[in-house]
Short mmCIF file of C-alpha atoms and ligand atoms in Angstrom, two decimals:
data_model
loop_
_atom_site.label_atom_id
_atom_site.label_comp_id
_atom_site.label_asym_id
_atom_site.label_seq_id
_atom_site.Cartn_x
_atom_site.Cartn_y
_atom_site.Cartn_z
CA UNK D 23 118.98 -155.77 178.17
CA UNK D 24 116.88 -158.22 175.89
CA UNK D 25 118.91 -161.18 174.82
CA UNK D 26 118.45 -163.42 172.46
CA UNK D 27 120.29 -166.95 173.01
CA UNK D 28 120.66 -169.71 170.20
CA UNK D 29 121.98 -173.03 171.59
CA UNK D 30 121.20 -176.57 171.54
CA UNK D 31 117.95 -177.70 174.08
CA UNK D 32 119.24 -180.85 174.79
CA UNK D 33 121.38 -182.56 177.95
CA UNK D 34 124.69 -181.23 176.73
CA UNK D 35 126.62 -179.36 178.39
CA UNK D 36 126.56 -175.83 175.91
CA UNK D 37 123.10 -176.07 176.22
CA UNK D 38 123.45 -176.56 180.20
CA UNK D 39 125.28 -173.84 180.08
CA UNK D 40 123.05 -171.70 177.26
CA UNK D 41 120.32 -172.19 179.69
CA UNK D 42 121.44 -171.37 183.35
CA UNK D 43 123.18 -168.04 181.83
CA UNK D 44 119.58 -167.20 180.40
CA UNK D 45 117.99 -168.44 183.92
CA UNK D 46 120.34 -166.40 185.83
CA UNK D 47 119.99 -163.14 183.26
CA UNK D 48 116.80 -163.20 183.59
CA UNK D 49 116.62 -163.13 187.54
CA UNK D 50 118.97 -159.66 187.31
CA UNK D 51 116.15 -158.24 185.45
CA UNK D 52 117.46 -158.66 181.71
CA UNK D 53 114.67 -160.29 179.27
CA UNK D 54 116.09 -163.69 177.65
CA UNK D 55 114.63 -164.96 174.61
CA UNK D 56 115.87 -168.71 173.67
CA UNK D 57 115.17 -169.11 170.12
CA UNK D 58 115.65 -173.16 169.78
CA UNK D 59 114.07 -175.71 167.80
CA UNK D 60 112.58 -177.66 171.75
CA UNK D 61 112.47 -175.86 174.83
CA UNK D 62 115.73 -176.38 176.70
CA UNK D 63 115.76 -179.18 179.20
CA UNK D 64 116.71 -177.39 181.79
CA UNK D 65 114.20 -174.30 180.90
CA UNK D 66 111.11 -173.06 182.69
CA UNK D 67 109.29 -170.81 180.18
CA UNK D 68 106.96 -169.63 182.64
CA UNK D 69 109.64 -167.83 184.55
CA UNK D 70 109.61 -164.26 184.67
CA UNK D 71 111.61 -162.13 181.91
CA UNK D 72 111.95 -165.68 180.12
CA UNK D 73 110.59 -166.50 176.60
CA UNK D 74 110.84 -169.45 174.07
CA UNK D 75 110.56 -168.95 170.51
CA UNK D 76 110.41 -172.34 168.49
CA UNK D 77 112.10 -172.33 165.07
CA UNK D 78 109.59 -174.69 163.35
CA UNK D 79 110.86 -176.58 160.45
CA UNK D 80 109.18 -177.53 157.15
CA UNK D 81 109.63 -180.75 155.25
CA UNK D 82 109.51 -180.93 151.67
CA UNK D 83 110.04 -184.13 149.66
CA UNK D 84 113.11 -182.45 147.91
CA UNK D 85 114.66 -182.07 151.12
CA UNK D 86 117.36 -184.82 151.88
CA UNK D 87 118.23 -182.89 154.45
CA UNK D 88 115.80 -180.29 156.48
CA UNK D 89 117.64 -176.55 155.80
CA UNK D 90 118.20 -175.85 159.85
CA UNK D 91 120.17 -172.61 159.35
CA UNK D 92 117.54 -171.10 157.25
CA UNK D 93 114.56 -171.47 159.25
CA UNK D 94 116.64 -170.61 162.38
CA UNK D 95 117.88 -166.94 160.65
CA UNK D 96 114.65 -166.11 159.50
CA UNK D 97 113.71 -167.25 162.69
CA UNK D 98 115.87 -164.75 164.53
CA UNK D 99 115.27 -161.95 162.17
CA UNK D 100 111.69 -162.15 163.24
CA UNK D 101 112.10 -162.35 166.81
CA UNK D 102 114.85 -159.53 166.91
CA UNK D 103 112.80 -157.16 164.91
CA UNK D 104 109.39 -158.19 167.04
CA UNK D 105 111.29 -157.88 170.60
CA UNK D 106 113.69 -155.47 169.54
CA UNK D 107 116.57 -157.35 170.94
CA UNK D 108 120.28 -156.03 171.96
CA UNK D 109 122.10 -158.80 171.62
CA UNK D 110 122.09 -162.33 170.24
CA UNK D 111 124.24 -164.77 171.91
CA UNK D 112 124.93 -167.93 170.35
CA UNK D 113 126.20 -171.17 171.92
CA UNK D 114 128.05 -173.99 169.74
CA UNK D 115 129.56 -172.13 166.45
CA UNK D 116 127.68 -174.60 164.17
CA UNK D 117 125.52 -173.91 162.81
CA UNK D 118 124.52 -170.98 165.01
CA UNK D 119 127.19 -168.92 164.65
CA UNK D 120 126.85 -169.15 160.69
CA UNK D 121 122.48 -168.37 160.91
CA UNK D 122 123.38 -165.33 163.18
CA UNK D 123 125.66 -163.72 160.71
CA UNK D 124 122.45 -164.38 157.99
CA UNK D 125 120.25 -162.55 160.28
CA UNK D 126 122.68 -159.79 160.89
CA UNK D 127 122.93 -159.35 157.33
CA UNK D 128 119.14 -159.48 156.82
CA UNK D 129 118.84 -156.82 159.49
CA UNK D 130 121.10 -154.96 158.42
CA UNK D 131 119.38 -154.16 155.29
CA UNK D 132 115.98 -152.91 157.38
CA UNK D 133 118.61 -150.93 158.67
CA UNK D 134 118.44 -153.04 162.20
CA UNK D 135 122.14 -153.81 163.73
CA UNK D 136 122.58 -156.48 166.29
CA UNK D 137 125.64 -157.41 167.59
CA UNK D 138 126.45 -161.24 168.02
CA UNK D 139 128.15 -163.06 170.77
CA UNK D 140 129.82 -166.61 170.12
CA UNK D 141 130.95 -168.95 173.00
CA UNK D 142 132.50 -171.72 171.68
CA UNK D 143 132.14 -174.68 173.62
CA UNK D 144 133.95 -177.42 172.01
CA UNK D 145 133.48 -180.47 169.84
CA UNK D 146 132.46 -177.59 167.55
CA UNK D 147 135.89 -176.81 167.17
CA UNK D 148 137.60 -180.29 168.14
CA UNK D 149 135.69 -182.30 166.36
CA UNK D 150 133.38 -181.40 164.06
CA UNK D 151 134.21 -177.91 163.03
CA UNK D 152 137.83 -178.63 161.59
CA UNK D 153 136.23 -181.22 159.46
CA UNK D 154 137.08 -180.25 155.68
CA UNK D 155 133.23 -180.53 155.22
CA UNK D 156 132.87 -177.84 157.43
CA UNK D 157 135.96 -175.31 158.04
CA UNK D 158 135.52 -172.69 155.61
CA UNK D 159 132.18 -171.94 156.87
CA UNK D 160 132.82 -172.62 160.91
CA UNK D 161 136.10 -170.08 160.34
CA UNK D 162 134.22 -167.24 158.40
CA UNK D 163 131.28 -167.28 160.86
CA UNK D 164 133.67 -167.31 164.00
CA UNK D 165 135.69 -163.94 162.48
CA UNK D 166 132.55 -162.57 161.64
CA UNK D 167 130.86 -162.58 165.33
CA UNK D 168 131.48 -159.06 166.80
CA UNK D 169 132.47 -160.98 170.27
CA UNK D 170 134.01 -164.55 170.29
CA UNK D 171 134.28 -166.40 174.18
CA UNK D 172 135.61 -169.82 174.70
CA UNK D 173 135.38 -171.77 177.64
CA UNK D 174 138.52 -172.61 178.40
CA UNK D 175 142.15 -171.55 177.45
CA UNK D 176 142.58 -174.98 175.84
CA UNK D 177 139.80 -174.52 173.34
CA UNK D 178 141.30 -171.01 172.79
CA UNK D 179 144.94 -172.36 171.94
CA UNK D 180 142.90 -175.47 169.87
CA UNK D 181 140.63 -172.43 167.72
CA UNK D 182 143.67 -170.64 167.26
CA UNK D 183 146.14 -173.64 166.06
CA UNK D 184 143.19 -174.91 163.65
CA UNK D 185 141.40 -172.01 162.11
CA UNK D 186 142.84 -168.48 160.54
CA UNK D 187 141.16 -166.41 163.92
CA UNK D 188 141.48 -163.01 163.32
CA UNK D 189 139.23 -161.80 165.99
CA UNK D 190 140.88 -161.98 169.82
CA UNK D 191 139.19 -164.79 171.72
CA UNK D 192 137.81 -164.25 175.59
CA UNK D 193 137.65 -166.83 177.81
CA UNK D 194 135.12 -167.45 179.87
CA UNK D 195 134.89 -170.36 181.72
CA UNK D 196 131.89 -172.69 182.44
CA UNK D 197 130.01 -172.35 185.83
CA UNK D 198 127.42 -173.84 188.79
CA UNK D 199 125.13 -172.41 190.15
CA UNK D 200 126.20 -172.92 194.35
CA UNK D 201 122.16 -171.95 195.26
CA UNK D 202 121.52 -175.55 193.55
CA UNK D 203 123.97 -177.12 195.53
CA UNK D 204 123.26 -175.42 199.01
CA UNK D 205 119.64 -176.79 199.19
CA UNK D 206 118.91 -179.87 201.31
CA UNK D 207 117.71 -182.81 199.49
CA UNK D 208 116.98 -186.66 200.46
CA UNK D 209 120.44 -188.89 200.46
CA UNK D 210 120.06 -191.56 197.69
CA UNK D 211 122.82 -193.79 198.50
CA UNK D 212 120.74 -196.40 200.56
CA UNK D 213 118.81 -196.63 197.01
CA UNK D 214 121.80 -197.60 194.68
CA UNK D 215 124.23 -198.88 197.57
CA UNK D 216 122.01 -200.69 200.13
CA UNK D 217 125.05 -202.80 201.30
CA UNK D 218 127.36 -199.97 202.13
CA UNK D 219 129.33 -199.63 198.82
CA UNK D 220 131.19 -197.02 197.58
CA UNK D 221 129.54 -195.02 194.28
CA UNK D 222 131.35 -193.99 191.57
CA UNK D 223 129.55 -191.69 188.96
CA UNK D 224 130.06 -190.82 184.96
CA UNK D 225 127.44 -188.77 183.26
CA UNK D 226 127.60 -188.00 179.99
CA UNK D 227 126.00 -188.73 176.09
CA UNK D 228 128.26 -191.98 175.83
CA UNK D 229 130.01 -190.86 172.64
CA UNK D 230 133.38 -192.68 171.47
CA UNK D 231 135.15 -189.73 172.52
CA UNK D 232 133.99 -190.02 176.26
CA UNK D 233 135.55 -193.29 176.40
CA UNK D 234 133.22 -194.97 179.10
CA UNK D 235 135.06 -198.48 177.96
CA UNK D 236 137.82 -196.97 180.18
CA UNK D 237 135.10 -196.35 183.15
CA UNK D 238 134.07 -199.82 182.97
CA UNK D 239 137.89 -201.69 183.32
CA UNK D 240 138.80 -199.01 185.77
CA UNK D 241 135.89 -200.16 187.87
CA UNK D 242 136.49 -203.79 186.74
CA UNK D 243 140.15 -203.13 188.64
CA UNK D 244 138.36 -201.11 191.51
CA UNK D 245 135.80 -203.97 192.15
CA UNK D 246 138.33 -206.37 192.86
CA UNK D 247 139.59 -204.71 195.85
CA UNK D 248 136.60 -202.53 197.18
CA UNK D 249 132.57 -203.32 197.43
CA UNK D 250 131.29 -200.49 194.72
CA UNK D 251 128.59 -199.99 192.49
CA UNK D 252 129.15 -198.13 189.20
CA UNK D 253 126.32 -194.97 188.20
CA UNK D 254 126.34 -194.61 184.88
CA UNK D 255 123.93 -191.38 183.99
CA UNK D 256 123.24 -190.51 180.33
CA UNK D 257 122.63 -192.07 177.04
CA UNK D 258 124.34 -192.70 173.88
CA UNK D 259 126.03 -194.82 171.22
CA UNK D 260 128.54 -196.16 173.68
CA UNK D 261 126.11 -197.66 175.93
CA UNK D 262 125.49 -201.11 174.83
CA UNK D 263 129.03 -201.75 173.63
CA UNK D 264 129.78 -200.53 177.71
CA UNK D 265 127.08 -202.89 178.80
CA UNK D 266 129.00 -206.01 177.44
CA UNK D 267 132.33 -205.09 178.14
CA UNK D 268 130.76 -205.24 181.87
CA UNK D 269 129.21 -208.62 181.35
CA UNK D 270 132.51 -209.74 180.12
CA UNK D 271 133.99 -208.39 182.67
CA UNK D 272 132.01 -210.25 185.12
CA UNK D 273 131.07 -206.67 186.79
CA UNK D 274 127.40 -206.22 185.36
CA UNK D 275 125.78 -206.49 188.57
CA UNK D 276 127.25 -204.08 190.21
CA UNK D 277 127.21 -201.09 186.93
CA UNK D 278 123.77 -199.39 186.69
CA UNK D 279 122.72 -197.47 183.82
CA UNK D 280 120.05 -194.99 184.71
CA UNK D 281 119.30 -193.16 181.72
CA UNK D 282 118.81 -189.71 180.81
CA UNK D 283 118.56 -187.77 184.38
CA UNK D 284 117.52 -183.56 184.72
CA UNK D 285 118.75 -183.43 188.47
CA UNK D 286 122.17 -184.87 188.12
CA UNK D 287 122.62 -183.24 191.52
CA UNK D 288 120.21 -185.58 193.24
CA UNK D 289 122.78 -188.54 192.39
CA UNK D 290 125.92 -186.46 192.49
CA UNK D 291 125.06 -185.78 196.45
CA UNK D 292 125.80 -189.77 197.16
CA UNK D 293 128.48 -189.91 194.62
CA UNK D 294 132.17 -190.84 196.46
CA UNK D 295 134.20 -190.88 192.78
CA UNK D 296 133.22 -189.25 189.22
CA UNK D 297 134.96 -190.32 186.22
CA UNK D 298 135.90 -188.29 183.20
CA UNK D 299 137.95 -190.18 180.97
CA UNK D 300 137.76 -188.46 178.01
CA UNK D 301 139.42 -188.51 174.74
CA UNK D 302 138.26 -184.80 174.19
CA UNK D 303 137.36 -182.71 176.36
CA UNK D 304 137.05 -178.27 176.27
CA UNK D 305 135.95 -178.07 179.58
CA UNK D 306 134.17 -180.89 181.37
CA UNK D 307 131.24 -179.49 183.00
CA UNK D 308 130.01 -182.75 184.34
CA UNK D 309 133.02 -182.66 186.39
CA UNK D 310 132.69 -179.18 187.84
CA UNK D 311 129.35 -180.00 189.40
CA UNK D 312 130.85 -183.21 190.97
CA UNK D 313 132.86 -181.24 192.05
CA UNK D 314 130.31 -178.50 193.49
CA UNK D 315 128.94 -181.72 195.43
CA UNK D 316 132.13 -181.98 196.81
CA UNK D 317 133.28 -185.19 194.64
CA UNK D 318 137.05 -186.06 194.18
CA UNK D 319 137.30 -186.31 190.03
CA UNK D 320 139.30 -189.03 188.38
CA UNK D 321 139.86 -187.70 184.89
CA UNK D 322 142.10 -187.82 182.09
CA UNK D 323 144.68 -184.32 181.24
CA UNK D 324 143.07 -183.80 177.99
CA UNK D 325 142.00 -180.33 176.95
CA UNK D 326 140.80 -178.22 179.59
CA UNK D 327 139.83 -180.49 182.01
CA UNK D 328 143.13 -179.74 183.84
CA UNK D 329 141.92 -176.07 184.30
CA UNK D 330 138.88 -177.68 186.11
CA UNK D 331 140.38 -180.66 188.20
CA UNK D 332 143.73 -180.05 189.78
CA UNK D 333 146.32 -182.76 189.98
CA UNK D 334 146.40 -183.94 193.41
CA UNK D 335 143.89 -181.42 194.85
CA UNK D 336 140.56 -181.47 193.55
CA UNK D 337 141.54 -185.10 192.16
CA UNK D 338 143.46 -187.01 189.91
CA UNK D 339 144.74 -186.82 186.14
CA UNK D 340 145.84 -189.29 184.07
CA UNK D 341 147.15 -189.80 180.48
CA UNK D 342 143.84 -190.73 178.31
CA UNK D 343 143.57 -194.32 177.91
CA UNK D 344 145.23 -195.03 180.73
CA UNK D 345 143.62 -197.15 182.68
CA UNK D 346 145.83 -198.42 185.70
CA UNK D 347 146.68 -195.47 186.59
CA UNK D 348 143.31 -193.94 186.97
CA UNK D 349 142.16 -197.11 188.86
CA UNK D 350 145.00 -196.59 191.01
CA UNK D 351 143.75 -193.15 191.92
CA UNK D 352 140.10 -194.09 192.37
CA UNK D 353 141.12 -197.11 195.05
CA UNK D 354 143.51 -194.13 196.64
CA UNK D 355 140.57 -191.99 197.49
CA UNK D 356 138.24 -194.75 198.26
CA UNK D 357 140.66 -196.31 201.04
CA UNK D 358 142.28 -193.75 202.59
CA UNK D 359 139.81 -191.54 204.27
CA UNK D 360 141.86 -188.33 205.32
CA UNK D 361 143.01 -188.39 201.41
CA UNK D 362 139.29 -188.34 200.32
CA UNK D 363 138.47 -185.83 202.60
CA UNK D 364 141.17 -183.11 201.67
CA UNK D 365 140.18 -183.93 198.32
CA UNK D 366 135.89 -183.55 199.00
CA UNK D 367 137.04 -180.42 200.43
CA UNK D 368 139.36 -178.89 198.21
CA UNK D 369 136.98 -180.12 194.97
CA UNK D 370 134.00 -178.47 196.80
CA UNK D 371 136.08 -174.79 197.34
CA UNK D 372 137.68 -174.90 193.87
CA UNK D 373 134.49 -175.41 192.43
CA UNK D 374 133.28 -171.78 194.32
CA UNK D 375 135.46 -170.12 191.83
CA UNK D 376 133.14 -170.94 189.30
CA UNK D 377 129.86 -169.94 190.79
CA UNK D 378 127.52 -167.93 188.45
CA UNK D 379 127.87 -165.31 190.68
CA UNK D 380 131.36 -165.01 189.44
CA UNK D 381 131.36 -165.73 185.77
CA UNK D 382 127.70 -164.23 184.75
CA UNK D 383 128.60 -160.86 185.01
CA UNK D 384 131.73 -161.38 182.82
CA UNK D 385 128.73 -162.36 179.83
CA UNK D 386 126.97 -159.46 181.12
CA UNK D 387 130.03 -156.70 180.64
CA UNK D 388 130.97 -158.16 177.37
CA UNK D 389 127.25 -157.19 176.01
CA UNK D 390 127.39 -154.26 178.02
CA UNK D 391 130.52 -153.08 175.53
CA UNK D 392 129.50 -154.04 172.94
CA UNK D 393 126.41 -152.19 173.19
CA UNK D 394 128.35 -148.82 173.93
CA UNK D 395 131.09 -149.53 171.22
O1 LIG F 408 130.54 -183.17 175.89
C1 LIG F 408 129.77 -183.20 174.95
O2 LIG F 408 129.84 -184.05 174.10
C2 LIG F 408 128.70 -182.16 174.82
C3 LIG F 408 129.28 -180.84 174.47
C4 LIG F 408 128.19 -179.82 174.21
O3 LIG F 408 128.31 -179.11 173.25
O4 LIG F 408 127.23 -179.70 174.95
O5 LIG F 408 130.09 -180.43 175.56
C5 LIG F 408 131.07 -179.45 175.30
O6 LIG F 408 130.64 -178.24 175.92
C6 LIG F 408 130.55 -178.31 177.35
C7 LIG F 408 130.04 -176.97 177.86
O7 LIG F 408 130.90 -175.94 177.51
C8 LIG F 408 131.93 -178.66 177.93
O8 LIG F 408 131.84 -178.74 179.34
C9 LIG F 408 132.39 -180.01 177.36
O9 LIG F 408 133.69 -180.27 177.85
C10 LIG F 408 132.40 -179.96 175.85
N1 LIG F 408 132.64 -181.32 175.33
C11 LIG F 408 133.77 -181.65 174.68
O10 LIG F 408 134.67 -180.86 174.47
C12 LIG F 408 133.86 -183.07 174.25
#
């Protein structure tokens, strides 16, 4: 088949996601076409069966703001009607969902049909899509996809409670890729703990609704009973405001902000606790491959993170916000070896489950239908 796959190129995770689903198409043979305004970080264009279309944009002194959606459908009409493409999968409804349907209806009139696939992934429902600014149009384009996935049966149940759906919603969860996490690479922990401590990790884009405050007193707690340093991978608006709250703290030495990082694997190898305490959360990919590296996860229950981290198995939940409980849990797997251990290994076999191998193919039937349909 020859896909074409619309998604944000940057370090989130739908565009994580976007990407490794292309990456692993395109090894089974299929041809995958991203059609993004960068190349996706996590992208190799030079791979065989694998192409990158830019959508350029032009400014013009009217524009306030540049018309994305527009270049992006004539964008897509082009490169469907060039590569004569089966299928168009878009990731994050807004505001691909919406510039798919355009090009469908362009195509449509040159007599050209091509069926879309939407996977919604999250804050595009959550947050941003139920905005007033933004409903109408994030509902319409979600009903008019022929196929609509979500991640997670929490972002199903949160699409269905805020929009009119009248399309059925698949889930399909998130995945790793185990061949990643099977290679041998060099330990880092004598880099970032050269004294013996324990690591905990959080990687993420530092938005409010990550809540990395909370990472910073739960480590505050942790640091006063256990030697551990603090890896805090990512970047975003939350960073600096996190930064002082450690100063104030008194824990700054010991938190280390590393920036923007493509291998998150490399650091989640000498990882011993990852922290998701999110406000939000569909899914909580960053978790999952913690979790692949066999890393215990100390998260809040919001959303779907629950379907990812189990309770007392793969790790620990707590309400969001709170903040003695979830330092609680993090010294309980630090000091008590046989606990952490059950836990490495029970993270590392849940997060099997969701190996490519498994979920790929589900992507691959549901264009496979619609194609015969
Ligand atoms: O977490 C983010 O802020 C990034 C966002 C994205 O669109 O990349 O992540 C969302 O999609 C991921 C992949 O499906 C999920 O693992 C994340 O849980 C989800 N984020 C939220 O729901 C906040």
């Amino acid at each position: 088949m020859k896909i074409g796959i619309v998604c944000y190129p940057t370090f989130g995770g739908s565009g994580v996601i976007a990407t490794e689903l292309g990456k692993f198409l395109a090894e089974r043979g299929h041809q995958a076409h991203f059609i993004t305004y960068d190349q996706p970080v996590r992208l190799n264009s030079l791979d065989p069966n694998t192409y990158y279309h830019e959508v350029s944009m032009h400014d013009y002194p009217l524009f306030h703001y540049q018309p994305y959606e527009l270049a992006l459908s004539s964008k897509l009409v082009q490169v469907i009607k060039k590569w004569k493409l089966d299928v168009l999968h878009v990731h994050y409804a807004i505001p691909h969902a919406y510039a798919a349907h355009m090009a469908k209806q362009i195509l449509a009139q040159n007599g050209i049909h091509i069926p879309v696939v939407t996977t919604l992934h999250g804050t595009d429902i959550t947050l941003v899509g139920r905005n007033p600014i933004y409903r109408d149009a994030v509902e319409f384009s979600i009903n008019a996809s022929d196929v609509v996935t979500s991640v997670s049966e929490s972002l199903k149940t949160d699409t269905e409670s805020f929009f009119n759906i009248t399309k059925e919603i698949q889930v399909v969860p998130n995945f790793i890729d185990r061949r990643v996490y099977e290679q041998q690479r060099e330990c880092l922990r004598r880099q970032f703990a050269p004294e013996g401590q324990r690591i905990i990790t959080h990687i993420s884009n530092f938005r409010p609704v990550k809540r990395i405050r909370d990472i910073i007193r739960v480590f505050a707690e942790v640091r006063k009973h256990s030697n551990a340093r603090l890896l805090m991978v990512g970047d975003g608006p939350d960073k600096e405001p996190a930064r002082m709250l450690a100063y104030e703290l008194g824990v700054a030495e010991d938190v280390i902000f590393l920036g923007k990082i493509l291998d998150i694997d490399r650091i989640l190898r000498c990882t011993d606790v990852f922290m998701l305490p999110s406000e939000k959360e569909s899914f909580g990919l960053a978790a999952l491959e913690a979790m692949a590296c066999a890393v215990p996860v100390v998260s809040s229950n919001t959303g779907g993170i629950p379907e990812v981290n189990i309770h007392n198995e793969t790790g620990f939940v707590a309400n969001v916000g709170d903040v003695e409980a979830m330092s609680k849990y993090v010294l309980h797997i630090l000091n008590s070896p046989a606990e952490e251990e059950r836990l490495r290994v029970n993270a590392k076999r849940r997060s099997l489950l969701f190996d490519i191998e498994q979920i790929a193919p589900q992507y691959e039937k549901i264009y496979e239908d619609i194609l015969a349909s």
